[in-house]
Each structure stands twice: as structure tokens, then as C-alpha cells.
Amino acid sequence: MSGSSLGLLIESLVAVLLLVTIGYCVVLNRRLKRLRADESSLRETIAELVRATSIAEQAIEGLKGTVVECDRDLTNKLRQADRFSRSIEKQVELGGKVLSRLSRITELARGHGLVEPARTPATARATAREGAPAGQTVAKAAGRAA
């Protein structure tokens, strides 16, 4: 092989390598364009996420404030309910004592003949019919019904 054909071969090889390099650069350029387009959409997505995060943080702070307020209100309501419960317990206890006293007084009065035994509603109606004329009993019954 002569020197000129060797030079031509080397130059051809360099030309082919340059063509391959140009082709690869075109492919890389397309990929870079897609990456840049994705970068702008990625920036928009990140900006939206930052806004959403900010809104979520504000909402969480609001919820924390609401929880603190609800806790305080619930504590107050529980204390108030506890006070009412104790008050009702005392009133029930006092009512039981009053009832016991009234029962003892009634028993003592019955024992001494001061009070008649309690009548049932049926006994009271029978007594009323016996003691009053027929027309009055019907009129009284009609008056109660009205």
C-alpha cells in the first residue's frame, strides 16, 4: 500500500467517526430538549407542591389551635359536669333523708290515729259514688274528662 492510500484510508476513517459523532450529537440534542421540557414541568410541579405544603401547614396550625380550644372547653365542661354530679348526689341524698323523715312521721301519725291510711284511686271513686247522688258523680266525671 502506498502512502497516499494509507492517508486516504485514515482520512476516511476520521470522516466516518465524525459522522458517527454528529449523529450522536443529534440524538443527545433531542434528549436534552426533552429533559429541558420535563424540567419546566417539574419546576411547575415543585411550585404546586410548595403551595400545597404551605396551605397544609396553615391548616395544621389551625387544627392545632382548634384542638387546644376544644380541649380547654371539654375540660371546663367536664369540671362543670362533675360539680353538677356532686350537687345532684347531695340533693338525692338529702331527698332520701327527707323521704325517710316523712315516712317516719307518717308512720307515727298513723300509729296515733292522726292520719287515715292512703286510699287508692279506685277506693276514692267508690266512696264518691256512694256518698253523692248519681247525677253529681256523672257530672264530676264529665268535668274531669273535659
Tab-separated table of C-alpha atoms in Angstrom:
chain	number	residue	atom	x	y	z
A	1	MET	CA	0.000	0.000	0.000
A	2	SER	CA	1.248	3.283	-0.835
A	3	GLY	CA	1.456	6.288	1.425
A	4	SER	CA	-1.349	8.104	-0.300
A	5	SER	CA	-3.781	5.244	0.002
A	6	LEU	CA	-2.933	4.918	3.667
A	7	GLY	CA	-3.581	8.627	4.147
A	8	LEU	CA	-6.878	8.280	2.295
A	9	LEU	CA	-7.882	5.379	4.473
A	10	ILE	CA	-7.089	7.286	7.657
A	11	GLU	CA	-8.979	10.348	6.427
A	12	SER	CA	-11.984	8.177	5.509
A	13	LEU	CA	-11.924	6.621	8.937
A	14	VAL	CA	-11.809	10.066	10.540
A	15	ALA	CA	-14.739	11.199	8.330
A	16	VAL	CA	-16.806	8.166	9.374
A	17	LEU	CA	-16.023	8.811	13.020
A	18	LEU	CA	-17.043	12.455	12.557
A	19	LEU	CA	-20.357	11.353	11.014
A	20	VAL	CA	-20.979	8.990	13.945
A	21	THR	CA	-20.148	11.815	16.363
A	22	ILE	CA	-22.547	14.208	14.567
A	23	GLY	CA	-25.303	11.572	14.677
A	24	TYR	CA	-24.700	11.001	18.381
A	25	CYS	CA	-24.776	14.766	18.988
A	26	VAL	CA	-28.173	14.976	17.250
A	27	VAL	CA	-29.506	12.193	19.499
A	28	LEU	CA	-28.096	13.914	22.589
A	29	ASN	CA	-29.613	17.239	21.499
A	30	ARG	CA	-33.081	15.646	21.273
A	31	ARG	CA	-32.690	14.116	24.710
A	32	LEU	CA	-31.580	17.453	26.161
A	33	LYS	CA	-34.642	19.181	24.654
A	34	ARG	CA	-36.927	16.593	26.252
A	35	LEU	CA	-35.094	16.967	29.552
A	36	ARG	CA	-35.492	20.764	29.414
A	37	ALA	CA	-39.207	20.392	28.669
A	38	ASP	CA	-39.507	17.967	31.571
A	39	GLU	CA	-37.526	20.389	33.724
A	40	SER	CA	-40.093	23.177	33.238
A	41	SER	CA	-42.989	20.846	34.042
A	42	LEU	CA	-41.003	19.563	37.004
A	43	ARG	CA	-40.490	23.147	38.197
A	44	GLU	CA	-44.249	23.759	37.921
A	45	THR	CA	-44.939	20.579	39.856
A	46	ILE	CA	-42.479	21.592	42.561
A	47	ALA	CA	-44.066	25.057	42.800
A	48	GLU	CA	-47.513	23.460	43.181
A	49	LEU	CA	-46.171	21.136	45.869
A	50	VAL	CA	-44.659	24.088	47.740
A	51	ARG	CA	-48.019	25.929	47.627
A	52	ALA	CA	-49.900	22.815	48.731
A	53	THR	CA	-47.417	22.257	51.552
A	54	SER	CA	-47.833	25.843	52.709
A	55	ILE	CA	-51.622	25.509	52.704
A	56	ALA	CA	-51.380	22.193	54.568
A	57	GLU	CA	-49.090	23.731	57.198
A	58	GLN	CA	-51.558	26.583	57.740
A	59	ALA	CA	-54.414	24.102	58.023
A	60	ILE	CA	-52.456	22.037	60.547
A	61	GLU	CA	-51.749	25.145	62.636
A	62	GLY	CA	-55.459	25.987	62.533
A	63	LEU	CA	-56.343	22.456	63.587
A	64	LYS	CA	-53.845	22.590	66.447
A	65	GLY	CA	-55.489	25.788	67.675
A	66	THR	CA	-58.913	24.185	67.387
A	67	VAL	CA	-57.731	21.112	69.303
A	68	VAL	CA	-56.337	23.277	72.101
A	69	GLU	CA	-59.587	25.248	72.276
A	70	CYS	CA	-61.701	22.068	72.243
A	71	ASP	CA	-59.525	20.526	74.943
A	72	ARG	CA	-59.940	23.607	77.115
A	73	ASP	CA	-63.723	23.679	76.530
A	74	LEU	CA	-64.027	19.948	77.196
A	75	THR	CA	-62.038	20.280	80.411
A	76	ASN	CA	-64.330	23.088	81.562
A	77	LYS	CA	-67.437	21.086	80.631
A	78	LEU	CA	-66.136	18.029	82.493
A	79	ARG	CA	-65.418	20.090	85.588
A	80	GLN	CA	-68.871	21.636	85.390
A	81	ALA	CA	-70.465	18.202	84.902
A	82	ASP	CA	-68.518	16.901	87.900
A	83	ARG	CA	-69.786	19.783	90.030
A	84	PHE	CA	-73.362	19.160	88.856
A	85	SER	CA	-72.972	15.447	89.540
A	86	ARG	CA	-71.791	16.096	93.082
A	87	SER	CA	-74.617	18.593	93.600
A	88	ILE	CA	-77.191	16.101	92.324
A	89	GLU	CA	-75.734	13.376	94.555
A	90	LYS	CA	-76.086	15.671	97.559
A	91	GLN	CA	-79.640	16.584	96.569
A	92	VAL	CA	-80.582	12.919	96.103
A	93	GLU	CA	-79.057	12.104	99.479
A	94	LEU	CA	-80.954	14.974	101.126
A	95	GLY	CA	-84.132	13.914	99.318
A	96	GLY	CA	-83.708	10.393	100.662
A	97	LYS	CA	-83.300	11.766	104.177
A	98	VAL	CA	-86.428	13.938	103.778
A	99	LEU	CA	-88.344	10.932	102.450
A	100	SER	CA	-87.196	8.829	105.412
A	101	ARG	CA	-88.289	11.548	107.821
A	102	LEU	CA	-91.668	11.899	106.119
A	103	SER	CA	-92.137	8.133	106.223
A	104	ARG	CA	-91.344	8.050	109.955
A	105	ILE	CA	-93.678	10.997	110.607
A	106	THR	CA	-96.459	9.317	108.616
A	107	GLU	CA	-95.957	6.024	110.444
A	108	LEU	CA	-96.020	7.785	113.803
A	109	ALA	CA	-99.151	9.725	112.824
A	110	ARG	CA	-100.884	6.529	111.671
A	111	GLY	CA	-99.843	4.836	114.873
A	112	HIS	CA	-101.529	7.608	116.879
A	113	GLY	CA	-104.604	7.673	114.622
A	114	LEU	CA	-103.943	11.203	113.325
A	115	VAL	CA	-103.848	10.230	109.631
A	116	GLU	CA	-106.075	7.829	107.680
A	117	PRO	CA	-104.320	5.207	105.589
A	118	ALA	CA	-103.837	6.268	101.974
A	119	ARG	CA	-106.658	5.366	99.624
A	120	THR	CA	-106.158	4.026	96.167
A	121	PRO	CA	-107.877	5.875	93.304
A	122	ALA	CA	-110.394	3.018	92.937
A	123	THR	CA	-111.356	3.295	96.635
A	124	ALA	CA	-111.755	7.062	96.320
A	125	ARG	CA	-114.099	6.687	93.315
A	126	ALA	CA	-116.197	4.067	95.056
A	127	THR	CA	-116.545	6.329	98.110
A	128	ALA	CA	-117.501	9.272	95.911
A	129	ARG	CA	-120.225	7.254	94.163
A	130	GLU	CA	-121.697	6.053	97.413
A	131	GLY	CA	-121.802	9.496	99.030
A	132	ALA	CA	-123.017	11.594	96.061
A	133	PRO	CA	-126.216	11.366	94.007
A	134	ALA	CA	-125.901	9.672	90.627
A	135	GLY	CA	-126.188	12.902	88.633
A	136	GLN	CA	-123.344	14.591	90.513
A	137	THR	CA	-120.957	11.669	90.056
A	138	VAL	CA	-121.541	11.666	86.299
A	139	ALA	CA	-121.122	15.467	86.165
A	140	LYS	CA	-117.859	15.271	88.113
A	141	ALA	CA	-116.574	12.516	85.831
A	142	ALA	CA	-117.547	14.556	82.767
A	143	GLY	CA	-115.801	17.610	84.225
A	144	ARG	CA	-112.585	15.634	84.732
A	145	ALA	CA	-112.726	14.237	81.223
A	146	ALA	CA	-113.047	17.729	79.757
